[in-house]
mmCIF file of C-alpha atoms in Angstrom:
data_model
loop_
_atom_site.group_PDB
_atom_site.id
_atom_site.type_symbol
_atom_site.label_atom_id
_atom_site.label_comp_id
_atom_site.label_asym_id
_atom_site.label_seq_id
_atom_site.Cartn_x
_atom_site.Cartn_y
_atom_site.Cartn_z
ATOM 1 C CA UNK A 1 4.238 -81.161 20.995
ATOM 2 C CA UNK A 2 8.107 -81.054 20.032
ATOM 3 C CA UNK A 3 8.864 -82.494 23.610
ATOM 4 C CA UNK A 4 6.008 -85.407 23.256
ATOM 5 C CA UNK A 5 7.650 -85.832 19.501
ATOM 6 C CA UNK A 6 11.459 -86.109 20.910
ATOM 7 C CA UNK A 7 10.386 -88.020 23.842
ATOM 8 C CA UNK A 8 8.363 -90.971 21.580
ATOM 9 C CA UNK A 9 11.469 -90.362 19.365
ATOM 10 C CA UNK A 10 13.882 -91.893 22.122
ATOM 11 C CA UNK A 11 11.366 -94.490 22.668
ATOM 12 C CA UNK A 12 11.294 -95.614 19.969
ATOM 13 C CA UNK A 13 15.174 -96.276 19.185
ATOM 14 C CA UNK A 14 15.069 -97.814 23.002
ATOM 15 C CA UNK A 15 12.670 -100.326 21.684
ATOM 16 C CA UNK A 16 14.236 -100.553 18.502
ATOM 17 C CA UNK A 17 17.346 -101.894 20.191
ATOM 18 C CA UNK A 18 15.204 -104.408 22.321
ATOM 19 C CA UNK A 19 12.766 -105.597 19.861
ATOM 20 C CA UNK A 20 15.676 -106.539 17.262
ATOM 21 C CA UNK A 21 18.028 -107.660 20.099
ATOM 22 C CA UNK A 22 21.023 -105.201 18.319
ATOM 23 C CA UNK A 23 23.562 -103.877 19.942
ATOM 24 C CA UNK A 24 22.634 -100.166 21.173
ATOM 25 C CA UNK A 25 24.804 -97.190 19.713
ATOM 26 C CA UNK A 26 25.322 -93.402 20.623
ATOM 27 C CA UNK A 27 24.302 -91.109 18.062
ATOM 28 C CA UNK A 28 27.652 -88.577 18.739
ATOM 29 C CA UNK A 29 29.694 -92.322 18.250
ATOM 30 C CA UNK A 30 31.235 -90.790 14.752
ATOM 31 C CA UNK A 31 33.169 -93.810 13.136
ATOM 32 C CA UNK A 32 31.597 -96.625 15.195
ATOM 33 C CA UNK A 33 28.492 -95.490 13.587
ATOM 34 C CA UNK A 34 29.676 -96.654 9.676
ATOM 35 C CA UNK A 35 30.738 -99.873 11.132
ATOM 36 C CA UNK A 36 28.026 -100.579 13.833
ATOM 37 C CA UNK A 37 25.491 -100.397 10.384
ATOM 38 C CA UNK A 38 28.051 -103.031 8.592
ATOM 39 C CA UNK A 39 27.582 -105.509 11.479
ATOM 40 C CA UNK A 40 25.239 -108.186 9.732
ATOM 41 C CA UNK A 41 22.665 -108.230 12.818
ATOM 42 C CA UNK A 42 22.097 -104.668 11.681
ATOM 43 C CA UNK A 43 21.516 -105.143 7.993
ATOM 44 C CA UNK A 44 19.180 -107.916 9.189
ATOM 45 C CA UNK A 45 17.149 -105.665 11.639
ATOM 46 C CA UNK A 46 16.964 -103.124 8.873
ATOM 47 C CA UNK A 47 15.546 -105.390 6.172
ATOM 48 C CA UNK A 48 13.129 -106.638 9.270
ATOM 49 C CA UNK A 49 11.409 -103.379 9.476
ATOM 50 C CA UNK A 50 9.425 -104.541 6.274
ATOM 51 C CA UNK A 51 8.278 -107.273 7.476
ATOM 52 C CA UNK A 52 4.334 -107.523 6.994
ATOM 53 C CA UNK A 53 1.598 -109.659 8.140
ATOM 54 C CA UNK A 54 -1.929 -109.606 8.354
ATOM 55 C CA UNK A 55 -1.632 -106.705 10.643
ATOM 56 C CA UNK A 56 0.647 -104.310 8.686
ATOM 57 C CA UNK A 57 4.380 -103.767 9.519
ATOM 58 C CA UNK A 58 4.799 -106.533 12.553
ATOM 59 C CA UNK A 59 8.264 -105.756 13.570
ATOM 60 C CA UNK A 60 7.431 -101.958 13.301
ATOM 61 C CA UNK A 61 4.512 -102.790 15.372
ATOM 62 C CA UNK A 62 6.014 -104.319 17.952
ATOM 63 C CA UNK A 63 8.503 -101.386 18.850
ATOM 64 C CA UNK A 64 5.450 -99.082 18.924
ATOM 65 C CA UNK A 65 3.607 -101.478 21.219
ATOM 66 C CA UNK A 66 7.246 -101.785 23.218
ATOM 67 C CA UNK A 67 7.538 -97.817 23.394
ATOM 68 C CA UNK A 68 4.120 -96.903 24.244
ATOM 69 C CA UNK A 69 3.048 -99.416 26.908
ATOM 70 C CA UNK A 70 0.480 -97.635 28.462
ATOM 71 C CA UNK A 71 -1.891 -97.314 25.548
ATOM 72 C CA UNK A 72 -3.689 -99.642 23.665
ATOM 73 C CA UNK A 73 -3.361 -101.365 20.297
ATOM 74 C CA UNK A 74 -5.864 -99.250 18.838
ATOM 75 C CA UNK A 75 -4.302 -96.175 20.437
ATOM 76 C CA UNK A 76 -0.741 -96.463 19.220
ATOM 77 C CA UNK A 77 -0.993 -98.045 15.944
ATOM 78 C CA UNK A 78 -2.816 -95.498 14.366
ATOM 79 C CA UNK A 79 -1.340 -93.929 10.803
ATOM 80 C CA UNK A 80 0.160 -91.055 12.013
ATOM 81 C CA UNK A 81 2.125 -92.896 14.981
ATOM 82 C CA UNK A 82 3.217 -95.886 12.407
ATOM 83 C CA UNK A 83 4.540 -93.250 9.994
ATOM 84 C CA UNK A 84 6.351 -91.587 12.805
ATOM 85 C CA UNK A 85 8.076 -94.606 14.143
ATOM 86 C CA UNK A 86 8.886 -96.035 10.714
ATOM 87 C CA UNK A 87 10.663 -92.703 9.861
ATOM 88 C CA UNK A 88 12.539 -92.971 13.212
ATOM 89 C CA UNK A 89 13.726 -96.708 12.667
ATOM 90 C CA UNK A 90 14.594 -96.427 9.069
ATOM 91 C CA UNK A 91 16.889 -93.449 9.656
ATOM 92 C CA UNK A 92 18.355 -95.469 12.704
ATOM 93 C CA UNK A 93 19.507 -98.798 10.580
ATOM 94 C CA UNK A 94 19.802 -97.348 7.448
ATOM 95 C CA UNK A 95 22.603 -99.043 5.856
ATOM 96 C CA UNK A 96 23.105 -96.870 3.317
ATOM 97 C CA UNK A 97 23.519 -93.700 5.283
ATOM 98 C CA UNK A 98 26.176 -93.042 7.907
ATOM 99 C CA UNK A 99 23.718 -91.124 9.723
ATOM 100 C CA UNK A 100 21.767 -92.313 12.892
ATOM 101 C CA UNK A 101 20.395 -88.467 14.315
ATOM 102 C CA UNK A 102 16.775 -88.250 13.629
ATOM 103 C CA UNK A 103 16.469 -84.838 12.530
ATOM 104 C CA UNK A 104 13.230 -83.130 12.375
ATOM 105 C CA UNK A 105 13.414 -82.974 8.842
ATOM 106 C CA UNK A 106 14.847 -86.360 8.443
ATOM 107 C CA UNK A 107 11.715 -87.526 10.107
ATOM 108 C CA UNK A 108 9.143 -84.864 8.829
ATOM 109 C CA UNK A 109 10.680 -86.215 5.074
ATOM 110 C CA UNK A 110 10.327 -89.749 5.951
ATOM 111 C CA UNK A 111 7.001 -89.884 7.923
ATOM 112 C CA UNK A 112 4.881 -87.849 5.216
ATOM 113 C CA UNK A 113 5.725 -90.152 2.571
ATOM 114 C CA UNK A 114 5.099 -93.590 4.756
ATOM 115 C CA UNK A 115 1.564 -91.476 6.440
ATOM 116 C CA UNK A 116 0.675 -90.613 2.501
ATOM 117 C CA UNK A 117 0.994 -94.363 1.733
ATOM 118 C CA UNK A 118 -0.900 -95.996 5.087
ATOM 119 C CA UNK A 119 -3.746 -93.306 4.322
ATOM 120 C CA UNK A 120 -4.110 -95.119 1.310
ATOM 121 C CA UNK A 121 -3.944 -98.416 2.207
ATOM 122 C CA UNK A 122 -0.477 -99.623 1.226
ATOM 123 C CA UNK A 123 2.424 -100.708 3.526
ATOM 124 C CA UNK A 124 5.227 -98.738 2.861
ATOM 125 C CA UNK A 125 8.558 -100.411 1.524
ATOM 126 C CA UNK A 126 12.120 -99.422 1.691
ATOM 127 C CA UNK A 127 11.865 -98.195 -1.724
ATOM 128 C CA UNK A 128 10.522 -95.467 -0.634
ATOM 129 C CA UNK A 129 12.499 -93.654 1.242
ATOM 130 C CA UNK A 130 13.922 -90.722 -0.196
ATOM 131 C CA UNK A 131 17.691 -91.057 -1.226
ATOM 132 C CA UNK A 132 19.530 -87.965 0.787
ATOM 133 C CA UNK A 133 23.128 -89.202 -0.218
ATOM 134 C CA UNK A 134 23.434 -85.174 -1.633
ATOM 135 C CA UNK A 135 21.453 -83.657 1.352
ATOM 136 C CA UNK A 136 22.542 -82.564 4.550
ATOM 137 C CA UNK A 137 19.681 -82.207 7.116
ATOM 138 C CA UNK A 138 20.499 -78.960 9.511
ATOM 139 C CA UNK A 139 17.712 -78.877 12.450
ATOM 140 C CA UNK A 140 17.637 -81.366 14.835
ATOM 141 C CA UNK A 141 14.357 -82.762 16.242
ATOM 142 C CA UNK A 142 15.296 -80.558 19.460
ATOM 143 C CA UNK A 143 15.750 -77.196 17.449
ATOM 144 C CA UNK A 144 12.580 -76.768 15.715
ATOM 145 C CA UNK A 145 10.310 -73.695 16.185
ATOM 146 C CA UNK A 146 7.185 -75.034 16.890
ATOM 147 C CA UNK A 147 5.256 -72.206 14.924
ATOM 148 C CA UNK A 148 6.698 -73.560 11.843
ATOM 149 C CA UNK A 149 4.392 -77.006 12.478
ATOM 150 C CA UNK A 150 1.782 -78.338 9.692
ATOM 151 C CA UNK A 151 -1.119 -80.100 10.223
ATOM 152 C CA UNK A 152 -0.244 -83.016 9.651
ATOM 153 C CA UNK A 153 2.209 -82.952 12.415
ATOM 154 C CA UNK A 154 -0.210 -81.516 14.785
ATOM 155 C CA UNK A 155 -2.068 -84.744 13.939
ATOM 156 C CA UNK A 156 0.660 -86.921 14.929
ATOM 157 C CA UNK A 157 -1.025 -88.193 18.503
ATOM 158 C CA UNK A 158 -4.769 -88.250 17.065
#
């Protein structure tokens, strides 16, 4: 599951970097990475990702649909897969964070509160994300012991 997880992960950012035509960036690029999230295409592509329609998040469902071409609609924008890729993209462009490594608690943080808010009906908004300006996040999404999964998590491909 933590392999399927890191491997939609880098999917994601690929299609991330299509979808909002932005310049692609390493996540071991240090410096580059505080300016690369001043550049103004960035900010844009950031406040994009709350963009909603009458089907939800459109530019968040677009890089899902970009990622996972092999399934269908209803297969890849379910709650759980949303949640995911919203956590991964937010942590990406997040101008107020010098940080671009989706961590697996970065994510786990992230995708609970956005899957908490699509199971009841509401889009999620960049309000609210969690403010980790005090927090450093350890374990990466590579690192994790498997055992120490929820159920939630284990729901994450329903």
């Amino acid at each position: 599951m933590r392999h399927r997880r890191g491997s939609l992960a880098k999917d994601i950012r690929s299609a991330l970097f299509k979808v909002c035509n932005i310049p692609e960036i390493k996540a071991n690029a240090g410096i580059k990475i505080a300016n690369w999230k001043k550049d103004n295409r960035i900010m844009k592509a950031y406040s994009s990702l709350w963009n909603t329609d009458d089907t939800g998040l459109s530019v968040i469902n677009e890089i899902i649909i970009k990622a996972m071409p092999k399934e269908s609609k209803n297969n890849c924008l379910t709650p759980s897969i949303i949640s995911f890729a919203l956590a991964v993209c937010s942590i990406v462009l997040n101008p107020h964070s010098n940080e671009i490594r989706c961590t697996e608690d970065a994510i786990k943080k992230r995708s609970s509160i956005f899957l908490m808010l699509l199971k009841e009906n509401k889009i999620p908004k960049e309000s609210d994300i969690p403010d980790d300006s005090n927090e450093k996040e350890k374990s990466s999404l590579d690192s994790t012991d498997e055992s120490s999964e929820d159920n939630d998590d284990s729901r994450l491909f329903e």
